[in-house]
Amino acid sequence: MKNKYSYIGISFIVLVFGIWAVKEIGNRFKRSDLFEVGPVPSFELTNQDNKKITDKDYKGKVYVVEFFFSTCPTICPVMNQNMLKLQDKFYGNPEFGIASITINPEYDTTEVLKKHAEALGVKHYNWHFLTGDRDYIYNLANTGFNVYAGQNKNAPGGFEHSGLFALVDKEGNIRCRKDQYGNPIMYYDGTAEAGVKEIKEDIEKLLEE
């Protein structure tokens, strides 16, 4: 009888553990409440190490996209510093990445971008500073991401662009949270502390999916 009850006890423990494990696995892969904006546009650009980088290189990673230029005298330094905060938060996580795409590729060559990255203190191996054909990049920004970028000789530095960050999940979908009225915010303000706080929280959600 003792052995019989022992077997029952062991079976019960195994059953409970199995239920717990299934629940934990389910929670691990449960989709978050973040809104799906749509698929990230495909792209192929060159990074600061003169290596071709495409959207496929980010597959399986949660990553943030910004459009900037290295000589920007206004919002870009703020955006880059906020990206450094994201780097520090998720440093060492192979499932996190950043894509910083220049809108002044004629000046921002791979050599310039490498020096820029080094000066910033970029350490994360999945943070790529990307350059390429100007028209291709502008089309990627304005049509692909629907994030404005353009030349303007009257703007500081000769270019103008938004300070928005795009958040992309592991499956290559642009994701975002909703505002207090239930409307998707689409992108995050990369120039504001509040926007950085929000995107940090949402990166964590996507990393857990």
XYZ file of C-alpha atoms in Angstrom:
209
model
C 0.000 0.000 0.000
C 2.892 2.286 0.832
C 4.369 1.880 -2.644
C 0.975 2.405 -4.231
C 0.482 5.707 -2.420
C 4.027 6.711 -3.222
C 3.349 6.197 -6.933
C 0.135 8.218 -6.640
C 2.015 11.002 -4.876
C 4.747 11.065 -7.498
C 2.184 11.030 -10.312
C 0.357 13.952 -8.710
C 3.600 15.944 -8.421
C 4.462 15.223 -12.061
C 0.956 16.272 -13.125
C 1.135 19.537 -11.174
C 4.604 20.286 -12.560
C 3.385 19.537 -16.083
C 0.446 21.920 -15.737
C 2.754 24.613 -14.342
C 5.267 24.119 -17.173
C 2.585 24.359 -19.856
C 1.234 27.526 -18.244
C 4.701 29.082 -18.059
C 5.455 28.225 -21.677
C 2.102 29.706 -22.665
C 2.854 32.912 -20.777
C 6.324 33.065 -22.338
C 4.941 33.046 -25.860
C 1.736 34.972 -25.216
C 1.316 37.921 -27.577
C 1.345 41.314 -25.895
C -1.341 43.966 -26.224
C 0.764 46.123 -28.563
C -0.923 47.190 -31.801
C 0.381 45.814 -35.109
C 0.881 48.705 -37.529
C 2.046 46.532 -40.433
C 5.114 44.799 -41.841
C 8.398 46.667 -41.816
C 9.433 47.667 -45.366
C 12.219 45.531 -46.778
C 15.577 47.286 -47.037
C 19.215 46.682 -47.917
C 21.823 49.184 -46.803
C 25.502 49.281 -45.766
C 26.618 49.610 -42.163
C 29.591 51.321 -40.524
C 31.711 48.204 -41.059
C 30.973 48.252 -44.803
C 28.731 45.209 -44.455
C 25.412 44.786 -46.275
C 22.539 44.771 -43.780
C 18.937 43.945 -44.668
C 15.700 43.682 -42.727
C 16.308 39.904 -42.738
C 19.375 40.418 -40.511
C 17.012 41.716 -37.833
C 14.608 38.768 -38.063
C 14.169 37.205 -34.650
C 15.136 40.483 -32.968
C 13.173 43.347 -31.470
C 14.668 46.530 -32.913
C 14.270 50.283 -33.098
C 14.627 52.349 -36.288
C 15.559 56.026 -36.506
C 16.397 58.385 -39.372
C 19.159 60.884 -38.595
C 22.355 62.472 -39.961
C 25.696 62.794 -38.235
C 26.086 66.567 -38.658
C 22.577 67.391 -37.408
C 22.778 70.370 -35.022
C 19.312 69.990 -33.498
C 17.363 66.830 -32.609
C 19.742 64.060 -33.774
C 22.161 64.369 -30.845
C 19.185 64.006 -28.495
C 17.888 60.999 -30.429
C 21.309 59.339 -30.419
C 21.683 59.890 -26.675
C 18.281 58.323 -26.137
C 19.308 55.378 -28.290
C 22.315 54.992 -26.002
C 19.866 54.647 -23.110
C 18.170 51.806 -24.975
C 21.566 50.247 -25.662
C 22.454 50.416 -21.961
C 19.093 48.966 -20.948
C 19.304 45.983 -23.306
C 23.062 45.646 -23.653
C 24.170 42.048 -24.158
C 20.734 40.882 -25.280
C 21.184 39.220 -28.706
C 17.457 39.594 -29.403
C 17.662 43.412 -29.377
C 18.932 45.718 -32.122
C 18.974 49.278 -33.471
C 18.982 50.615 -37.047
C 20.154 54.228 -37.410
C 19.666 55.263 -41.041
C 21.319 58.432 -42.346
C 19.390 60.871 -44.518
C 22.640 62.503 -45.700
C 24.409 59.528 -47.297
C 26.618 61.699 -49.516
C 28.447 62.868 -46.385
C 27.690 59.965 -44.061
C 29.864 57.335 -45.666
C 30.692 54.090 -43.897
C 33.921 55.658 -42.617
C 32.100 58.713 -41.240
C 29.441 56.554 -39.616
C 32.050 54.317 -37.993
C 33.752 57.329 -36.407
C 30.345 58.665 -35.369
C 29.442 55.347 -33.710
C 32.778 55.206 -31.907
C 32.400 58.796 -30.694
C 28.935 58.006 -29.342
C 30.157 54.960 -27.480
C 28.225 52.338 -29.429
C 28.922 48.865 -28.029
C 25.950 46.717 -28.979
C 26.813 44.443 -31.911
C 23.274 44.711 -33.283
C 23.376 48.523 -33.560
C 23.983 49.318 -37.225
C 24.519 52.802 -38.682
C 23.263 52.490 -42.238
C 23.926 54.386 -45.445
C 23.122 53.933 -49.131
C 21.538 55.684 -52.095
C 19.847 58.946 -51.116
C 16.637 58.463 -53.130
C 16.358 54.896 -51.876
C 16.636 56.072 -48.264
C 14.130 58.889 -48.722
C 11.659 56.491 -50.270
C 12.239 54.080 -47.404
C 11.558 56.826 -44.858
C 8.661 58.637 -46.495
C 6.855 55.757 -48.180
C 8.106 52.645 -46.411
C 7.968 53.840 -42.808
C 5.820 56.919 -43.447
C 8.281 58.944 -41.366
C 9.198 62.272 -42.946
C 12.747 62.993 -44.132
C 13.916 65.493 -46.746
C 16.391 68.152 -47.774
C 15.725 71.781 -46.884
C 18.474 74.361 -47.335
C 16.708 76.625 -44.842
C 16.628 73.975 -42.099
C 19.488 73.699 -39.603
C 22.067 71.409 -41.157
C 20.278 71.423 -44.532
C 17.913 68.545 -43.761
C 14.698 68.032 -41.867
C 13.130 64.911 -40.435
C 10.962 63.671 -37.619
C 12.376 62.603 -34.280
C 10.314 59.427 -34.219
C 11.453 55.914 -33.350
C 9.820 52.909 -35.022
C 9.552 49.704 -32.985
C 9.721 46.372 -34.831
C 8.983 42.935 -33.379
C 10.780 39.626 -33.935
C 8.532 38.759 -36.872
C 9.264 42.011 -38.717
C 6.079 43.885 -37.815
C 5.977 47.520 -36.719
C 4.281 47.619 -33.324
C 3.122 50.345 -30.942
C 1.004 51.018 -27.882
C -2.331 52.839 -27.836
C -3.000 56.245 -26.316
C -5.515 56.978 -23.571
C -8.313 57.088 -26.163
C -7.479 53.700 -27.616
C -5.759 55.019 -30.753
C -2.404 53.527 -31.832
C 0.414 56.059 -31.431
C 2.210 54.487 -34.447
C 5.691 55.727 -33.446
C 7.530 56.891 -30.335
C 8.946 60.356 -29.686
C 12.705 59.801 -29.731
C 13.383 63.326 -28.462
C 11.358 63.105 -25.245
C 11.991 61.282 -21.989
C 8.389 60.078 -21.956
C 8.799 58.514 -25.395
C 11.983 56.727 -24.322
C 10.255 55.394 -21.190
C 7.346 54.089 -23.263
C 9.512 52.378 -25.858
C 11.645 50.739 -23.150
C 8.519 49.229 -21.617
C 7.248 48.044 -24.981
C 10.591 46.570 -26.041
C 10.429 44.434 -22.900
C 6.948 43.267 -23.867
C 8.082 42.259 -27.343
C 11.175 40.498 -26.035
C 8.877 38.315 -23.938
C 6.698 37.305 -26.914
